[in-house]
Coordinates of N, CA and C in Angstrom, one line a residue:
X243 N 94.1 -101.0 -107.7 CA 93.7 -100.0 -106.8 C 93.5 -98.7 -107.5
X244 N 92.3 -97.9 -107.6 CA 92.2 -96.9 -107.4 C 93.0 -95.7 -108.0
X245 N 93.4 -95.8 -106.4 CA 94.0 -94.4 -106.1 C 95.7 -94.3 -107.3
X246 N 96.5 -95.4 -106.9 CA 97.3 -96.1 -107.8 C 97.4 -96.2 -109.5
X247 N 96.0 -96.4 -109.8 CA 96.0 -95.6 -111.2 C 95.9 -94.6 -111.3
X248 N 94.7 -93.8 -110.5 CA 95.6 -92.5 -110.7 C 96.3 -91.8 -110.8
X249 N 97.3 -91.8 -109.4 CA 98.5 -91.6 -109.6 C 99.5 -91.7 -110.9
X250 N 99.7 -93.5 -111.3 CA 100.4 -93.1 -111.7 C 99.5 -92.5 -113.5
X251 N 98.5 -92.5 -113.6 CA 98.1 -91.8 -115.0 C 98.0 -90.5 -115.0
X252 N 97.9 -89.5 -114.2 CA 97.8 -88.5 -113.5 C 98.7 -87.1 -114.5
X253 N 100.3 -87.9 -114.3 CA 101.1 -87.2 -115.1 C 100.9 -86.7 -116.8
X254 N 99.8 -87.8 -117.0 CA 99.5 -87.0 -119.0 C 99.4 -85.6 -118.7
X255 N 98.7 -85.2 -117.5 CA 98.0 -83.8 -117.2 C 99.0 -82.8 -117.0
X256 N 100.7 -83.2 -116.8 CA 101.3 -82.2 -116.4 C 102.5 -82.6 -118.4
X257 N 102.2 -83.5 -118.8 CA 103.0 -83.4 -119.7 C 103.5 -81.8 -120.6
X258 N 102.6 -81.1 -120.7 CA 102.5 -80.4 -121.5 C 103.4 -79.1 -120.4
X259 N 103.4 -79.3 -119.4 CA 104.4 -78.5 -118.6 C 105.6 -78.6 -118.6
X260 N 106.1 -80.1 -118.0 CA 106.8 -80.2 -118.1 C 107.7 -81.1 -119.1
X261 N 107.5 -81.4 -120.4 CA 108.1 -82.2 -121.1 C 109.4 -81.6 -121.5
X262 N 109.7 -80.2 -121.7 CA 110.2 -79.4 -122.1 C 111.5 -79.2 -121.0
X263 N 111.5 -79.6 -119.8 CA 112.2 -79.4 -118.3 C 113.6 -80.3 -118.2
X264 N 113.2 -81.6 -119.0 CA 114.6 -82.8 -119.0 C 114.0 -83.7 -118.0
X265 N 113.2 -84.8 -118.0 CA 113.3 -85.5 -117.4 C 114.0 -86.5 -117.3
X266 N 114.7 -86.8 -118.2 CA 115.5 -88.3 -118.6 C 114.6 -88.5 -119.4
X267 N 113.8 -88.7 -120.5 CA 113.0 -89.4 -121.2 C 112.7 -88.4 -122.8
X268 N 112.3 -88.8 -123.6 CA 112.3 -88.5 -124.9 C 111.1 -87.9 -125.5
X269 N 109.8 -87.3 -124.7 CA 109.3 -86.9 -124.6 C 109.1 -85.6 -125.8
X270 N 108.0 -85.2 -126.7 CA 108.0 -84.4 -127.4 C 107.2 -83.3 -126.9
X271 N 108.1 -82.5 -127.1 CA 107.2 -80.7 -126.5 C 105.7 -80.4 -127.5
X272 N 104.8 -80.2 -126.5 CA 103.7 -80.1 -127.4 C 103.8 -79.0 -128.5
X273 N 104.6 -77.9 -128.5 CA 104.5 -77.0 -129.5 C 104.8 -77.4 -130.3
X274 N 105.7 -78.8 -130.6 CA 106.1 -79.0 -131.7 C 105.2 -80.5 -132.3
X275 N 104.2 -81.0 -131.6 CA 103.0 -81.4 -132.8 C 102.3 -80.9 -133.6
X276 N 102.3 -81.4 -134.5 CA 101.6 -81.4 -135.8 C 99.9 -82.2 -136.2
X277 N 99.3 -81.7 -136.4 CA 97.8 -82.5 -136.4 C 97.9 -82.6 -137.9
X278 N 98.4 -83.8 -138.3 CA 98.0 -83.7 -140.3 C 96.8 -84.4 -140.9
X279 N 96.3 -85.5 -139.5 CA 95.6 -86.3 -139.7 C 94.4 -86.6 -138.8
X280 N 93.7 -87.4 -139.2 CA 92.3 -87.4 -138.3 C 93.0 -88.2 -136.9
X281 N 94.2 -89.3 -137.3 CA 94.3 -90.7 -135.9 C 95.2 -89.2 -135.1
X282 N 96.2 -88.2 -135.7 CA 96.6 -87.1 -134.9 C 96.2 -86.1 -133.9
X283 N 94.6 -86.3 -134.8 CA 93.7 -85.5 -133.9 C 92.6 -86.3 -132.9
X284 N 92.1 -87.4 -132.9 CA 91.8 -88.4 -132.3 C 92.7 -88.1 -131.4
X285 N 93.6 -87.8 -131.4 CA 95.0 -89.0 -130.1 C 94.9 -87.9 -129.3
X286 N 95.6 -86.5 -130.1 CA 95.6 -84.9 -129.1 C 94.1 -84.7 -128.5
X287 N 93.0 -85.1 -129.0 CA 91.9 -84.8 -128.5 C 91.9 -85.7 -126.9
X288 N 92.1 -87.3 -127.2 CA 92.0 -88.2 -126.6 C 92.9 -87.7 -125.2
X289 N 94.4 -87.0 -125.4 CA 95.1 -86.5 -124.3 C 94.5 -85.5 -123.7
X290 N 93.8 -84.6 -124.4 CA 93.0 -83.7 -123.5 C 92.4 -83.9 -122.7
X291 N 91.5 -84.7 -123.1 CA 90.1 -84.9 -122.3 C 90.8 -86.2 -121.0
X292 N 92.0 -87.3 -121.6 CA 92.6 -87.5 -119.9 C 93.2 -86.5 -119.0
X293 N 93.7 -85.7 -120.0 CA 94.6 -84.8 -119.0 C 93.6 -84.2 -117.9
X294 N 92.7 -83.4 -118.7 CA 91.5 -82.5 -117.8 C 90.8 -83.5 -116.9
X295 N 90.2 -85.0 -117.2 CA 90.3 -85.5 -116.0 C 91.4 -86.1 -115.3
X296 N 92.1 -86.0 -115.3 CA 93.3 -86.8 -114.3 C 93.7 -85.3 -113.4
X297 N 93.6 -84.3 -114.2 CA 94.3 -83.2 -113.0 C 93.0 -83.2 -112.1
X298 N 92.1 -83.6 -112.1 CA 91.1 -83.1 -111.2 C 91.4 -84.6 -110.1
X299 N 91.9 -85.4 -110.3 CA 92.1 -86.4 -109.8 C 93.2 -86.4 -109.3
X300 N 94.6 -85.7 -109.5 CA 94.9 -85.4 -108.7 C 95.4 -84.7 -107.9
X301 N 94.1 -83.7 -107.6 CA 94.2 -83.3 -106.5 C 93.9 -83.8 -105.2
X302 N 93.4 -85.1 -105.6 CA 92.5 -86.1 -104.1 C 93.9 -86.5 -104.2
X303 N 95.2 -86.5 -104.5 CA 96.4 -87.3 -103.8 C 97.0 -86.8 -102.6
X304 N 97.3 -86.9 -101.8 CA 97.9 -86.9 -100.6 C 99.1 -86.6 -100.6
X305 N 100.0 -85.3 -100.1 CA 101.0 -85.2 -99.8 C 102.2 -84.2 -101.7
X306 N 102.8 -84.4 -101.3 CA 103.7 -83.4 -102.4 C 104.1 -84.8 -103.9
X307 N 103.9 -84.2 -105.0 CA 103.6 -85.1 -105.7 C 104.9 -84.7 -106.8
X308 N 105.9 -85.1 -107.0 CA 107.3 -85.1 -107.5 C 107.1 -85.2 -109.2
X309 N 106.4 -84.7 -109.8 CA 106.0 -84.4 -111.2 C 107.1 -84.9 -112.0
X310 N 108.1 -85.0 -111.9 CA 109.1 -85.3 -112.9 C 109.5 -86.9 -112.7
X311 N 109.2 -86.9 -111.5 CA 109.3 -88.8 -111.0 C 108.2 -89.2 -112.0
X312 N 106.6 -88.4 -111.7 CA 105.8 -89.3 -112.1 C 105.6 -88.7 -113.7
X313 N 106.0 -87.9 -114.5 CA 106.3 -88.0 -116.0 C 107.4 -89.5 -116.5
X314 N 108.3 -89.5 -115.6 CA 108.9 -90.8 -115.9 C 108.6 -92.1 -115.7
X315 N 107.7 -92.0 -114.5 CA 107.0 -93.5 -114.5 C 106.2 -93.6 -115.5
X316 N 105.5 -93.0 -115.8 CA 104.7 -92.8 -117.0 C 105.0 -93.0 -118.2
X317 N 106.3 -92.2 -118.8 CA 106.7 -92.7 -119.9 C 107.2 -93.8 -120.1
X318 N 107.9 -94.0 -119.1 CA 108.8 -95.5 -119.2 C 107.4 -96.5 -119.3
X319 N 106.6 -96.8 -118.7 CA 105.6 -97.4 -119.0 C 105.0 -98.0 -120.5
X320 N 104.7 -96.4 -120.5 CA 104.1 -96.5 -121.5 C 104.9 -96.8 -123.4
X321 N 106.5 -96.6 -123.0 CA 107.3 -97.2 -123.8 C 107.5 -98.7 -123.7
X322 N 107.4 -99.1 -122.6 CA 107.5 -100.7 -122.1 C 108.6 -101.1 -121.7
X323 N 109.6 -99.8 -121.4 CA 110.8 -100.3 -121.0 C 110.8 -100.7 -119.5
X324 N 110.4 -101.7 -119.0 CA 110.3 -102.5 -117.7 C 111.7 -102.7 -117.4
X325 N 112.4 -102.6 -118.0 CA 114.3 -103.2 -117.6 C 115.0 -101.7 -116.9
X326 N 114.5 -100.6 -117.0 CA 115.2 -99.5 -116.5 C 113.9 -99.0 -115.2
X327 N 112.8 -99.6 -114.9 CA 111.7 -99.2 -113.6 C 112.9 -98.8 -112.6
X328 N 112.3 -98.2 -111.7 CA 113.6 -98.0 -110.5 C 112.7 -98.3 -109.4
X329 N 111.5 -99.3 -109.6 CA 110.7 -99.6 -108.8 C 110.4 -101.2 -109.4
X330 N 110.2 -101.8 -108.6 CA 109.9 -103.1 -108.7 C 108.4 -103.1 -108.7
X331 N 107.8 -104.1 -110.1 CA 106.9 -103.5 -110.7 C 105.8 -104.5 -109.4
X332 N 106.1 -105.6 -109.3 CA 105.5 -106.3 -107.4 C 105.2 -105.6 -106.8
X333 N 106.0 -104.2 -106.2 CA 105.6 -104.1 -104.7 C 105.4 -102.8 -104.9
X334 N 104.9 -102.5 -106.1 CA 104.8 -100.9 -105.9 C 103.3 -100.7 -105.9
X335 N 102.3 -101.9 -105.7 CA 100.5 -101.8 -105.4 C 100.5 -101.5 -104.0
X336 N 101.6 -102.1 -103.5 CA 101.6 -102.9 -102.0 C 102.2 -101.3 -101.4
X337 N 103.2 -100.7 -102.4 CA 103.7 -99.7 -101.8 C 102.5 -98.3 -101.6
X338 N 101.8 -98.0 -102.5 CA 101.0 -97.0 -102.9 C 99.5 -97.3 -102.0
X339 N 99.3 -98.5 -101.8 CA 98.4 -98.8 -100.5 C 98.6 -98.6 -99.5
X340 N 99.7 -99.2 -99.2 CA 100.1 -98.6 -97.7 C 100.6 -96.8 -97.4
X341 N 100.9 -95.9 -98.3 CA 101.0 -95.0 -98.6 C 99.8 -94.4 -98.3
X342 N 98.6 -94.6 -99.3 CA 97.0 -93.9 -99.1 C 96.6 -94.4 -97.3
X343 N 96.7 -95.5 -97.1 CA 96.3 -95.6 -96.1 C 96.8 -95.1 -94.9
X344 N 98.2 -94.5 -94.6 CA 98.4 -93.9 -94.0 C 98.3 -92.5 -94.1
X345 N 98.4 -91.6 -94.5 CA 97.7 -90.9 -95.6 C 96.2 -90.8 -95.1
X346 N 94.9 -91.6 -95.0 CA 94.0 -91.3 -94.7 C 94.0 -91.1 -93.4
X347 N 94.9 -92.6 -92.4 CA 94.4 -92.5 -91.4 C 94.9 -91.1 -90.6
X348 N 96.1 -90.6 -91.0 CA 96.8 -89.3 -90.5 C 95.7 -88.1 -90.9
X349 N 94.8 -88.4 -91.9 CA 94.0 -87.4 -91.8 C 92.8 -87.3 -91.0
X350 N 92.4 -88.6 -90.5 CA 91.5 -89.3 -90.1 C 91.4 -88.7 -88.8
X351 N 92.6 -88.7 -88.4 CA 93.4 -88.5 -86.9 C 93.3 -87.1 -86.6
X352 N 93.8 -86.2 -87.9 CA 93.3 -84.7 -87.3 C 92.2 -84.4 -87.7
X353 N 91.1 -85.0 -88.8 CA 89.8 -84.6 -88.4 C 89.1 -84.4 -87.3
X354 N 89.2 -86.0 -85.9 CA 89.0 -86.0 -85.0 C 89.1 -85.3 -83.9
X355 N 90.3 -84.9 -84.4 CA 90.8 -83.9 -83.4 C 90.2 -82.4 -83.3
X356 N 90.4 -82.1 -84.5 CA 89.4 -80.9 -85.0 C 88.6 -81.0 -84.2
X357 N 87.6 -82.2 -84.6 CA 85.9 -82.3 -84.5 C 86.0 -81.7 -82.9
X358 N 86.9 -83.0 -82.0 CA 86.3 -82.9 -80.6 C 86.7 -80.8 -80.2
X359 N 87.8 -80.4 -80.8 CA 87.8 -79.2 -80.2 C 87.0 -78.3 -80.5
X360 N 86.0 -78.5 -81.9 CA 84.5 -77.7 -82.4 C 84.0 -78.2 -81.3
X361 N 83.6 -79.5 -81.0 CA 82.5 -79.5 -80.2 C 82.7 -79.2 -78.8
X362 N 83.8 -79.8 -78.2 CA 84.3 -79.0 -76.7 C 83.6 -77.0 -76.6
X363 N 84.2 -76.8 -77.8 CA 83.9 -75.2 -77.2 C 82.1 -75.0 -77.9
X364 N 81.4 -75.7 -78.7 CA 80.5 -75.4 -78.9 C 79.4 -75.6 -78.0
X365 N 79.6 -76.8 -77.3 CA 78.9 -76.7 -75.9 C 78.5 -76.2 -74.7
X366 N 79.8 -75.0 -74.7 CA 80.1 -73.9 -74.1 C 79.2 -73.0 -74.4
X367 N 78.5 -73.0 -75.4 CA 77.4 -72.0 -75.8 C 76.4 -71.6 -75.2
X368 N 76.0 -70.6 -75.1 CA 74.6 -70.5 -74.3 C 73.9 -70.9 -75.2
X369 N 72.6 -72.0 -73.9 CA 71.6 -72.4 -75.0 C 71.7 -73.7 -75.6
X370 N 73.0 -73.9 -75.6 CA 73.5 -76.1 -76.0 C 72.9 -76.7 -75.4
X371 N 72.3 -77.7 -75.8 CA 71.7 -78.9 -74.8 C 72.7 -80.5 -75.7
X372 N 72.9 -80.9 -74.8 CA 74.2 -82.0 -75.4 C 73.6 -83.2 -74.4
X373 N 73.0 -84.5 -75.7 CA 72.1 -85.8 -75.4 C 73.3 -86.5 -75.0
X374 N 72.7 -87.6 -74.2 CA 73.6 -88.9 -73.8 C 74.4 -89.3 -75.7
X375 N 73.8 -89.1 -76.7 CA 74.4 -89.7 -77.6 C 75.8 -88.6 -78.1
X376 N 75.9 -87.4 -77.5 CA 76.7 -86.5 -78.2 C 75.9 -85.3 -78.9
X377 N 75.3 -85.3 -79.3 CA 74.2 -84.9 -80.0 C 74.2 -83.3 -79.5
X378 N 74.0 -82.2 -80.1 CA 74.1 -81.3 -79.5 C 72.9 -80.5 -80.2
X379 N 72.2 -79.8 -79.5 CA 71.4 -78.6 -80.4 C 70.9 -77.7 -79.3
X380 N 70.3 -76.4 -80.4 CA 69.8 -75.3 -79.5 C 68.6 -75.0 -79.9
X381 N 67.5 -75.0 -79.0 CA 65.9 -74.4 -79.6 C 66.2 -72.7 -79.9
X382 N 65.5 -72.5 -81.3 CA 65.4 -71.1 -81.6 C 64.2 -70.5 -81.5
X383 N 63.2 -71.9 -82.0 CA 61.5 -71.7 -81.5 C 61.1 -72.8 -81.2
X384 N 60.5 -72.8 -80.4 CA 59.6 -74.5 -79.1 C 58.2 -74.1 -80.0
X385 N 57.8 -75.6 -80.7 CA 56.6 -75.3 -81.3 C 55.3 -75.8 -80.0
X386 N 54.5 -76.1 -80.8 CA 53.5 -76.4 -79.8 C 52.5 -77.7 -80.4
X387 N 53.1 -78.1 -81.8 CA 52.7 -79.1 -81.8 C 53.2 -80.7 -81.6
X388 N 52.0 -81.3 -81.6 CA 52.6 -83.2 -81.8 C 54.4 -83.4 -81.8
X389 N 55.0 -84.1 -81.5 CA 56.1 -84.7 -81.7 C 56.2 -85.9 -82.3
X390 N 56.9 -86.2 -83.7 CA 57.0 -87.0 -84.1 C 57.4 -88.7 -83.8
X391 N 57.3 -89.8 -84.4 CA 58.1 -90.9 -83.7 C 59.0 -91.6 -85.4
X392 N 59.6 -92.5 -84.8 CA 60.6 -92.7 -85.6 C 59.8 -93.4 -87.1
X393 N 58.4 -93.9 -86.7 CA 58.0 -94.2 -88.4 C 57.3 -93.2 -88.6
X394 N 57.0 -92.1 -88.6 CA 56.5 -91.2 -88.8 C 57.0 -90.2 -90.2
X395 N 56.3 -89.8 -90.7 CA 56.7 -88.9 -92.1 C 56.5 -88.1 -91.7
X396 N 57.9 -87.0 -91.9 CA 57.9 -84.9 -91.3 C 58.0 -84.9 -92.9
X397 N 57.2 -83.7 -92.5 CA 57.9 -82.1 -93.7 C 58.4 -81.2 -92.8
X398 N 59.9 -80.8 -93.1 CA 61.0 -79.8 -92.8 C 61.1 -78.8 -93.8
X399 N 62.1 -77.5 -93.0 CA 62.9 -77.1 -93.6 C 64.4 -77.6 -93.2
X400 N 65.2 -76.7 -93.9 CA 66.1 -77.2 -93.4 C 67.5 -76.5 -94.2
X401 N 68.6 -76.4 -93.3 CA 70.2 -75.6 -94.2 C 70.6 -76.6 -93.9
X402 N 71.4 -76.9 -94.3 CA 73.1 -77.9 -93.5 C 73.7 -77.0 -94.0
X403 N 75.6 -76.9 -93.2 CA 76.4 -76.6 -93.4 C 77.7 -77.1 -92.6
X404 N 78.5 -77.0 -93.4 CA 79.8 -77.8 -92.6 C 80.5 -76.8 -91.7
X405 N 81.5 -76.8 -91.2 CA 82.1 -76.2 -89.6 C 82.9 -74.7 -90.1
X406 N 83.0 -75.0 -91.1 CA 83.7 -74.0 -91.8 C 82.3 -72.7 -93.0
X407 N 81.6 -73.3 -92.7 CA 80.2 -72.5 -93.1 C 79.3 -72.9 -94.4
X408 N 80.5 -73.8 -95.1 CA 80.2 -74.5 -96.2 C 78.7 -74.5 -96.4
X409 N 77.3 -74.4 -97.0 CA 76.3 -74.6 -97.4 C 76.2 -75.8 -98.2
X410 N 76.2 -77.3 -97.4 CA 75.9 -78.2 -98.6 C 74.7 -78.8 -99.1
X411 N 73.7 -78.3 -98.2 CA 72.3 -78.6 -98.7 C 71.1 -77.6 -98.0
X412 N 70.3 -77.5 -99.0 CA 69.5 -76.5 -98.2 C 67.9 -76.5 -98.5
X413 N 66.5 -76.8 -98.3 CA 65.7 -77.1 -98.7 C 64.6 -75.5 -99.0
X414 N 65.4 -74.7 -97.8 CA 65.4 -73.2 -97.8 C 65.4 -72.6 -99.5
X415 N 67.0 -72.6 -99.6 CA 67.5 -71.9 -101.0 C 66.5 -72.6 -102.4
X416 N 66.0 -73.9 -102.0 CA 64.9 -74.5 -103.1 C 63.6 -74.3 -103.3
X417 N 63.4 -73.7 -102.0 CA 62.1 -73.3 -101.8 C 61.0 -74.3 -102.0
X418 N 61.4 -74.8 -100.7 CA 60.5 -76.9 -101.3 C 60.6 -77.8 -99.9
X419 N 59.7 -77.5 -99.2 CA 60.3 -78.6 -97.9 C 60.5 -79.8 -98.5
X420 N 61.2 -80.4 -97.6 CA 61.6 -82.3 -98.0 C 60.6 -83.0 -96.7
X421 N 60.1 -83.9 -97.1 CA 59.5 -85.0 -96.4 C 60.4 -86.2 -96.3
X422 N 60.7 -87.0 -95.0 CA 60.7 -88.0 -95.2 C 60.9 -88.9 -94.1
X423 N 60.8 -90.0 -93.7 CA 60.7 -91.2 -92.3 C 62.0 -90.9 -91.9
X424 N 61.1 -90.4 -90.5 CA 62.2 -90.0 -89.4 C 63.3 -91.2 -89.1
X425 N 62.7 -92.6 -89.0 CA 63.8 -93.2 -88.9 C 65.1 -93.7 -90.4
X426 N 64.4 -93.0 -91.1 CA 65.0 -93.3 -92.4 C 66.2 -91.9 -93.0
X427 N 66.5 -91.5 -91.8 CA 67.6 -90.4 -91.8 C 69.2 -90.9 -90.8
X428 N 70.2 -89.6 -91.3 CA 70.7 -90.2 -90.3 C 70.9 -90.0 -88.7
X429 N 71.4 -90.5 -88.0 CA 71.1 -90.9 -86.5 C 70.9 -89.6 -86.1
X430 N 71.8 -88.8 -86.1 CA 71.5 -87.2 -85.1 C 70.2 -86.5 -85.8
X431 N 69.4 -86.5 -86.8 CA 68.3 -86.2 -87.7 C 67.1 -87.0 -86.6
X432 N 67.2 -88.5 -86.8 CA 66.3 -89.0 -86.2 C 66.5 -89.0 -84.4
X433 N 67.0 -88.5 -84.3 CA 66.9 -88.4 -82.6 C 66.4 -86.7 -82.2
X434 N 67.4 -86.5 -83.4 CA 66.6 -84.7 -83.2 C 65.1 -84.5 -83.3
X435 N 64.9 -84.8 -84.6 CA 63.1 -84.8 -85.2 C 62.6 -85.3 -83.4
X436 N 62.9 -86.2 -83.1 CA 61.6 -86.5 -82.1 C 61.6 -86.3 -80.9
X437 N 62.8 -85.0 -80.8 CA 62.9 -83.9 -79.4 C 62.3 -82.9 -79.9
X438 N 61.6 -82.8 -81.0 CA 60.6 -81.1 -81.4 C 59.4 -81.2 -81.6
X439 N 58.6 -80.4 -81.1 CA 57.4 -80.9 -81.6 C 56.3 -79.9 -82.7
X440 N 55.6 -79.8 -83.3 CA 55.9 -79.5 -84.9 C 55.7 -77.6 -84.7
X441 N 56.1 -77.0 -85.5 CA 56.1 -75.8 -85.2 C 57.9 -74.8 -85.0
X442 N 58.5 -76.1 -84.1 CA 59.9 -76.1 -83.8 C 60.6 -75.9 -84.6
X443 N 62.1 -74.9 -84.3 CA 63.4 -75.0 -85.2 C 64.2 -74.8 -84.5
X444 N 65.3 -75.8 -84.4 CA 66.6 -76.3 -83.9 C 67.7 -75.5 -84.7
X445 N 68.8 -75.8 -83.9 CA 70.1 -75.6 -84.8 C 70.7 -76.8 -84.0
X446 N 71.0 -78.2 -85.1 CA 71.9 -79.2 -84.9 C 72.7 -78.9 -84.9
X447 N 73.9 -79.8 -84.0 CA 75.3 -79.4 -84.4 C 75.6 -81.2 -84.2
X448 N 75.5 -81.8 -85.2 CA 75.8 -83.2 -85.6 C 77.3 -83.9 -85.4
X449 N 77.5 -84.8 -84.3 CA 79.1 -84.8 -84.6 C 78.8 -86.2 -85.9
X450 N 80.4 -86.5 -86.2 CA 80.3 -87.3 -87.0 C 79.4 -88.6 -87.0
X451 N 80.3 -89.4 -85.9 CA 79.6 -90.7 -85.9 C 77.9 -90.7 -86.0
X452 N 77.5 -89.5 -85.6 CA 75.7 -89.1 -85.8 C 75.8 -89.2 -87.5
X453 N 76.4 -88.9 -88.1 CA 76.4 -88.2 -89.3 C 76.5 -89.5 -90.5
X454 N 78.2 -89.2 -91.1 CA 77.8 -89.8 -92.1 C 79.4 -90.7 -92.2
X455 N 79.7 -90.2 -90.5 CA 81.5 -90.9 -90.2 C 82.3 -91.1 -91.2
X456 N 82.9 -92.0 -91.4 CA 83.7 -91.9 -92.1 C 83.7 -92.1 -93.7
X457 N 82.5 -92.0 -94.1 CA 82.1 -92.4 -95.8 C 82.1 -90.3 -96.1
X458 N 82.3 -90.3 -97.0 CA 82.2 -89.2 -97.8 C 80.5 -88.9 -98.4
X459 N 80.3 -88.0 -98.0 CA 78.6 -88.4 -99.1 C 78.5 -86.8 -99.7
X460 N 78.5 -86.4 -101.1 CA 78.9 -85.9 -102.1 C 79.7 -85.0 -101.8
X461 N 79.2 -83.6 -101.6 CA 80.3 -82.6 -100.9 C 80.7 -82.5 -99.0
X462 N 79.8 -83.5 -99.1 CA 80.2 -83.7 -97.3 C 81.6 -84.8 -97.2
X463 N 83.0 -84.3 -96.2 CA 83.6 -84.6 -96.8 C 83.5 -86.0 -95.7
X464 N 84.3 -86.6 -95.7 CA 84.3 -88.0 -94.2 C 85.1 -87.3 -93.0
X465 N 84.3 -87.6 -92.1 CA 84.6 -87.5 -90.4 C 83.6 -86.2 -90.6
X466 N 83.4 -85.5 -90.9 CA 82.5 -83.8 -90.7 C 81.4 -84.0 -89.8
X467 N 81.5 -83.0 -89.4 CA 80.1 -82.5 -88.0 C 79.4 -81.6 -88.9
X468 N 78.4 -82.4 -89.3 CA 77.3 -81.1 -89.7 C 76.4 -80.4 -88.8
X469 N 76.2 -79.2 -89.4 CA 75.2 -78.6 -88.5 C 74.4 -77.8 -89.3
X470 N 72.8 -78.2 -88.7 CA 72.0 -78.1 -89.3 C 70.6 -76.7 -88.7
X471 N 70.5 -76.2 -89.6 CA 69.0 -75.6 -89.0 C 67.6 -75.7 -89.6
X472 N 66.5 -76.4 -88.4 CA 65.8 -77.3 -89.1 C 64.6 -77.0 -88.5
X473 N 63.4 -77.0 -89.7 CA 62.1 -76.5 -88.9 C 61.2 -77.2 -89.2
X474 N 60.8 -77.9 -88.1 CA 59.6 -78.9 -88.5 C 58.0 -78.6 -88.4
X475 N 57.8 -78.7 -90.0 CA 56.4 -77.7 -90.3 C 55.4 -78.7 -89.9
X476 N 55.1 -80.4 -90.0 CA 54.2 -81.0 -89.7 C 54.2 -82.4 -90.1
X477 N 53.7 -83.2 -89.4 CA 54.3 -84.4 -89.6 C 52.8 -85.2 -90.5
X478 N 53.4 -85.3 -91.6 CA 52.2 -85.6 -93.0 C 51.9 -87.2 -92.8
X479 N 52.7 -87.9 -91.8 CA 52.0 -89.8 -91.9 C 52.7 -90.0 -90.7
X480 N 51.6 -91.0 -89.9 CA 51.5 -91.8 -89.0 C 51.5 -93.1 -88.8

């Protein structure tokens, strides 16, 4: 699993903090290495470059992370002393899964919750129009041309941004409309495109399940309501 290696690899990253603290373990304080040799510096090099990725890793862990527990799991490991574990080395995949997973679903749980109280009061807006699918948006300008259909090819503009104002894509700041098949987006995109007719610019307000639900897709994070403002300049194939 995953998440489970990193956790427990995680700790190289804080060695240099805390070795010096007393964990129970025999650990050498980095001040006092010596580089005399190339495999010395191979190895210190080699611990950098895990350390610097593993701290970035974990910060995706969930919950308060007991540093000196996991320098010990660590070293004991990686000495091989399996006779002093204080964990049974069986159930501790079984334990760290069911951990993440609850763990997600508790976040899962107040995403939703979030979500629905964004969209409750954004509804409220003057100007929301809110589709049988959830779907919410507001015309900023009603064009006057053609409306697209679902195999049809638009050129947009377009911002996205997350609820908190986040900018995660923008076709604006690139200066480059994007083209592409209206039905080859996701659901709140392709239902929006072919409520506008060309000329038009919307402001989506995407709930999840329109979106990208529960997968992560790069800086969008899972469960998020995007919302989008989007101008459809002309639809290039029929």
């Amino acid at each position: 699993m995953k998440k489970s290696i990193l956790l427990g690899s995680a700790i190289l990253a804080g060695l240099a903090l805390n070795s010096c603290q007393g964990v129970g373990t025999d650990v050498i304080a980095p001040s006092s290495i010596k580089l005399v040799n190339e495999s010395d510096s191979v190895s210190y090099g080699l611990g950098m470059n895990i350390g610097a990725d593993l701290t970035r890793n974990l910060k995706t862990v969930p919950g308060n992370v007991n540093m000196d527990a996991l320098i010990a799991g660590l070293v004991q490991t990686l000495k091989g002393d399996s006779a002093n574990y204080k964990l049974e080395e069986s159930e501790v995949q079984e334990m760290l899964q069911t951990y993440f997973q609850k763990a997600a679903e508790e976040e899962r749980m107040k995403a939703q919750l979030k979500n629905e109280e964004y969209l409750s009061a954004n509804k409220k807006n003057p100007g929301v129009i809110v589709t049988a699918s959830g779907l919410q948006y507001k015309v900023i300008t009603e064009g006057t041309g053609a409306k697209p259909k679902a195999d049809d090819v638009v050129k947009v503009h377009y911002t996205g941004k997350l609820i908190d104002g986040t900018v995660f894509d923008s076709s604006v700041q690139r200066g480059q409309p994007a083209e592409f098949p209206v039905g080859q987006v996701i659901p709140g995109w392709t239902e929006a495109l072919q409520l506008m007719s060309v000329g038009s610019k919307y402001e989506l307000t995407i709930p999840s399940n329109l979106a990208y639900g529960e997968r992560p897709a790069g800086p969008i994070p899972a469960n998020s309501i995007l919302i989008f403002e989007v101008e459809l300049l002309d639809i290039v194939k029929k």
